[in-house]
Amino acid sequence: MRFPAFFIIILFVAALLFITLAVYMHIYKKKINWVLSTGERGAKMPAPYKVAIVLTVSLLLVGIVSSYFIGYKVAYDHFEDSMWQLSPSNIQTFYAEVKEIETNSITVEGIALNEEQYRGVFQYDVWNDEINLSDLEQGDMVAITLLTAADTTNIFKIQLLQ
């Protein structure tokens, strides 16, 4: 498991806030010392507590917005990575004899060597280029690979056996 990106963002925003406030306090202190030693006013600087409030709010907003976009990117990447991971139960192959061939469908009967659930007669619609149905004849032996996703089962591949 990777280190969560939002922790890095929180640490970066907090460090940036403290560094900015420390630098401002140092400049403010030099300005006050300069005014006290020379007696000249010069340009007026806002009080440190006002700067702290403005910096805190603005840096928190930047942190929230950047966390949102980084979180979105991480979640989307995770979603895309898991989208193409198939478990072995999602892919099943069984062997069958071709019984009937129509324009866009095929009827097959599973052989006795298959698991019990693949021993009956099945009809599948063939819309993709799994195999050219004109290459098959009644009585041919085929291996049919099924892909199950989101409660639907589709033919992934039909292979003619020699």
mmCIF file of C-alpha atoms in Angstrom:
data_model
loop_
_atom_site.group_PDB
_atom_site.id
_atom_site.type_symbol
_atom_site.label_atom_id
_atom_site.label_comp_id
_atom_site.label_asym_id
_atom_site.label_seq_id
_atom_site.Cartn_x
_atom_site.Cartn_y
_atom_site.Cartn_z
ATOM 1 C CA MET A 1 0.000 0.000 0.000
ATOM 2 C CA ARG A 2 1.323 3.389 -0.964
ATOM 3 C CA PHE A 3 1.740 6.307 1.419
ATOM 4 C CA PRO A 4 -1.382 8.526 1.157
ATOM 5 C CA ALA A 5 -0.664 11.618 -0.920
ATOM 6 C CA PHE A 6 -2.838 13.884 1.204
ATOM 7 C CA PHE A 7 -0.493 13.454 4.201
ATOM 8 C CA ILE A 8 2.327 14.870 2.134
ATOM 9 C CA ILE A 9 0.120 17.773 1.081
ATOM 10 C CA ILE A 10 -0.890 18.513 4.674
ATOM 11 C CA LEU A 11 2.731 18.458 5.831
ATOM 12 C CA PHE A 12 3.798 20.649 2.912
ATOM 13 C CA VAL A 13 1.027 23.211 3.551
ATOM 14 C CA ALA A 14 1.799 23.323 7.286
ATOM 15 C CA ALA A 15 5.530 23.724 6.643
ATOM 16 C CA LEU A 16 4.878 26.442 4.077
ATOM 17 C CA LEU A 17 2.614 28.276 6.541
ATOM 18 C CA PHE A 18 5.167 28.158 9.360
ATOM 19 C CA ILE A 19 8.085 29.146 7.137
ATOM 20 C CA THR A 20 6.138 32.059 5.651
ATOM 21 C CA LEU A 21 5.071 33.269 9.088
ATOM 22 C CA ALA A 22 8.618 32.921 10.448
ATOM 23 C CA VAL A 23 10.040 34.944 7.551
ATOM 24 C CA TYR A 24 7.340 37.602 7.947
ATOM 25 C CA MET A 25 7.945 37.817 11.719
ATOM 26 C CA HIS A 26 11.672 38.242 11.071
ATOM 27 C CA ILE A 27 11.020 41.054 8.559
ATOM 28 C CA TYR A 28 8.436 42.642 10.872
ATOM 29 C CA LYS A 29 10.874 42.545 13.804
ATOM 30 C CA LYS A 30 13.601 44.177 11.675
ATOM 31 C CA LYS A 31 11.130 46.866 10.601
ATOM 32 C CA ILE A 32 10.118 47.588 14.216
ATOM 33 C CA ASN A 33 13.790 47.743 15.314
ATOM 34 C CA TRP A 34 14.597 50.064 12.406
ATOM 35 C CA VAL A 35 11.695 52.377 13.300
ATOM 36 C CA LEU A 36 12.752 52.414 16.975
ATOM 37 C CA SER A 37 16.405 53.088 16.213
ATOM 38 C CA THR A 38 15.959 55.728 13.476
ATOM 39 C CA GLY A 39 12.657 57.278 14.464
ATOM 40 C CA GLU A 40 11.443 57.242 10.836
ATOM 41 C CA ARG A 41 8.081 55.684 10.061
ATOM 42 C CA GLY A 42 8.528 54.384 6.504
ATOM 43 C CA ALA A 43 5.924 52.139 4.905
ATOM 44 C CA LYS A 44 3.338 50.639 7.219
ATOM 45 C CA MET A 45 3.305 46.830 7.589
ATOM 46 C CA PRO A 46 0.207 44.861 8.584
ATOM 47 C CA ALA A 47 0.188 43.287 12.024
ATOM 48 C CA PRO A 48 1.520 39.708 12.186
ATOM 49 C CA TYR A 49 -1.785 38.252 13.398
ATOM 50 C CA LYS A 50 -3.546 39.613 10.264
ATOM 51 C CA VAL A 51 -0.899 38.109 8.027
ATOM 52 C CA ALA A 52 -1.169 34.818 9.924
ATOM 53 C CA ILE A 53 -4.951 34.708 9.411
ATOM 54 C CA VAL A 54 -4.757 35.527 5.698
ATOM 55 C CA LEU A 55 -1.933 33.045 5.097
ATOM 56 C CA THR A 56 -3.651 30.294 7.061
ATOM 57 C CA VAL A 57 -6.944 30.654 5.206
ATOM 58 C CA SER A 58 -5.346 30.928 1.777
ATOM 59 C CA LEU A 59 -2.939 28.039 2.319
ATOM 60 C CA LEU A 60 -5.712 25.856 3.714
ATOM 61 C CA LEU A 61 -7.819 26.573 0.628
ATOM 62 C CA VAL A 62 -4.891 25.734 -1.636
ATOM 63 C CA GLY A 63 -4.328 22.543 0.365
ATOM 64 C CA ILE A 64 -7.976 21.522 0.132
ATOM 65 C CA VAL A 65 -8.184 22.147 -3.610
ATOM 66 C CA SER A 66 -4.903 20.370 -4.355
ATOM 67 C CA SER A 67 -5.912 17.439 -2.101
ATOM 68 C CA TYR A 68 -9.159 17.119 -4.025
ATOM 69 C CA PHE A 69 -7.441 16.958 -7.404
ATOM 70 C CA ILE A 70 -4.660 14.648 -6.240
ATOM 71 C CA GLY A 71 -7.217 12.393 -4.534
ATOM 72 C CA TYR A 72 -9.295 12.328 -7.692
ATOM 73 C CA LYS A 73 -6.231 11.381 -9.770
ATOM 74 C CA VAL A 74 -5.162 8.642 -7.337
ATOM 75 C CA ALA A 75 -8.691 7.195 -7.143
ATOM 76 C CA TYR A 76 -9.127 7.283 -10.916
ATOM 77 C CA ASP A 77 -5.758 5.583 -11.473
ATOM 78 C CA HIS A 78 -6.718 2.917 -8.932
ATOM 79 C CA PHE A 79 -10.069 2.451 -10.696
ATOM 80 C CA GLU A 80 -8.391 2.060 -14.092
ATOM 81 C CA ASP A 81 -5.838 -0.409 -12.712
ATOM 82 C CA SER A 82 -8.514 -2.565 -11.114
ATOM 83 C CA MET A 83 -10.789 -2.362 -14.154
ATOM 84 C CA TRP A 84 -8.657 -4.786 -16.158
ATOM 85 C CA GLN A 85 -7.828 -7.240 -13.404
ATOM 86 C CA LEU A 86 -9.787 -10.416 -13.872
ATOM 87 C CA SER A 87 -10.032 -13.194 -11.379
ATOM 88 C CA PRO A 88 -9.836 -16.803 -12.575
ATOM 89 C CA SER A 89 -13.545 -17.223 -11.865
ATOM 90 C CA ASN A 90 -14.347 -14.566 -14.476
ATOM 91 C CA ILE A 91 -12.944 -16.664 -17.324
ATOM 92 C CA GLN A 92 -14.219 -20.181 -18.035
ATOM 93 C CA THR A 93 -13.366 -22.462 -20.939
ATOM 94 C CA PHE A 94 -15.309 -25.552 -21.932
ATOM 95 C CA TYR A 95 -15.315 -27.919 -24.889
ATOM 96 C CA ALA A 96 -18.319 -28.514 -27.069
ATOM 97 C CA GLU A 97 -19.597 -29.962 -30.319
ATOM 98 C CA VAL A 98 -21.228 -27.602 -32.802
ATOM 99 C CA LYS A 99 -24.907 -28.517 -33.273
ATOM 100 C CA GLU A 100 -26.255 -25.609 -35.326
ATOM 101 C CA ILE A 101 -24.866 -22.465 -36.944
ATOM 102 C CA GLU A 102 -26.976 -19.462 -37.820
ATOM 103 C CA THR A 103 -26.074 -16.006 -39.106
ATOM 104 C CA ASN A 104 -25.072 -14.489 -35.738
ATOM 105 C CA SER A 105 -25.495 -17.362 -33.314
ATOM 106 C CA ILE A 106 -24.158 -20.802 -32.608
ATOM 107 C CA THR A 107 -25.680 -23.752 -30.765
ATOM 108 C CA VAL A 108 -23.280 -26.158 -29.073
ATOM 109 C CA GLU A 109 -23.467 -29.164 -26.774
ATOM 110 C CA GLY A 110 -20.879 -29.532 -24.020
ATOM 111 C CA ILE A 111 -18.944 -32.808 -23.911
ATOM 112 C CA ALA A 112 -18.828 -35.207 -20.961
ATOM 113 C CA LEU A 113 -15.316 -34.099 -19.894
ATOM 114 C CA ASN A 114 -16.578 -30.627 -18.928
ATOM 115 C CA GLU A 115 -17.791 -29.583 -15.509
ATOM 116 C CA GLU A 116 -21.440 -30.444 -14.999
ATOM 117 C CA GLN A 117 -22.639 -26.888 -15.651
ATOM 118 C CA TYR A 118 -21.151 -26.975 -19.187
ATOM 119 C CA ARG A 119 -22.531 -30.345 -20.350
ATOM 120 C CA GLY A 120 -25.860 -29.192 -21.768
ATOM 121 C CA VAL A 121 -26.933 -27.495 -24.979
ATOM 122 C CA PHE A 122 -26.101 -23.790 -25.205
ATOM 123 C CA GLN A 123 -26.868 -21.093 -27.726
ATOM 124 C CA TYR A 124 -24.638 -18.004 -27.956
ATOM 125 C CA ASP A 125 -24.952 -14.868 -30.020
ATOM 126 C CA VAL A 126 -21.716 -14.077 -31.833
ATOM 127 C CA TRP A 127 -21.454 -10.378 -32.659
ATOM 128 C CA ASN A 128 -17.728 -9.796 -32.547
ATOM 129 C CA ASP A 129 -14.967 -11.414 -34.516
ATOM 130 C CA GLU A 130 -14.408 -14.278 -32.064
ATOM 131 C CA ILE A 131 -14.401 -16.619 -35.045
ATOM 132 C CA ASN A 132 -15.821 -16.518 -38.536
ATOM 133 C CA LEU A 133 -18.902 -18.725 -38.226
ATOM 134 C CA SER A 134 -18.544 -19.803 -41.865
ATOM 135 C CA ASP A 135 -15.341 -21.628 -40.807
ATOM 136 C CA LEU A 136 -17.396 -23.944 -38.584
ATOM 137 C CA GLU A 137 -19.524 -26.903 -39.565
ATOM 138 C CA GLN A 138 -21.999 -29.059 -37.706
ATOM 139 C CA GLY A 139 -20.083 -31.674 -35.677
ATOM 140 C CA ASP A 140 -16.877 -29.616 -35.242
ATOM 141 C CA MET A 141 -15.270 -29.616 -31.812
ATOM 142 C CA VAL A 142 -14.636 -26.153 -30.356
ATOM 143 C CA ALA A 143 -13.224 -24.636 -27.188
ATOM 144 C CA ILE A 144 -15.406 -21.782 -25.966
ATOM 145 C CA THR A 145 -13.966 -19.253 -23.535
ATOM 146 C CA LEU A 146 -16.571 -17.248 -21.625
ATOM 147 C CA LEU A 147 -15.987 -13.958 -19.847
ATOM 148 C CA THR A 148 -18.281 -13.090 -16.944
ATOM 149 C CA ALA A 149 -18.425 -9.441 -15.909
ATOM 150 C CA ALA A 150 -21.145 -7.510 -14.098
ATOM 151 C CA ASP A 151 -23.540 -10.492 -14.044
ATOM 152 C CA THR A 152 -23.393 -10.968 -17.828
ATOM 153 C CA THR A 153 -21.627 -13.766 -19.650
ATOM 154 C CA ASN A 154 -20.254 -13.208 -23.136
ATOM 155 C CA ILE A 155 -18.134 -15.237 -25.493
ATOM 156 C CA PHE A 156 -14.548 -14.110 -25.301
ATOM 157 C CA LYS A 157 -13.126 -16.615 -27.777
ATOM 158 C CA ILE A 158 -14.193 -19.596 -29.881
ATOM 159 C CA GLN A 159 -11.393 -21.853 -31.045
ATOM 160 C CA LEU A 160 -11.768 -24.674 -33.551
ATOM 161 C CA LEU A 161 -10.119 -27.859 -32.264
ATOM 162 C CA GLN A 162 -8.347 -30.145 -34.729
#
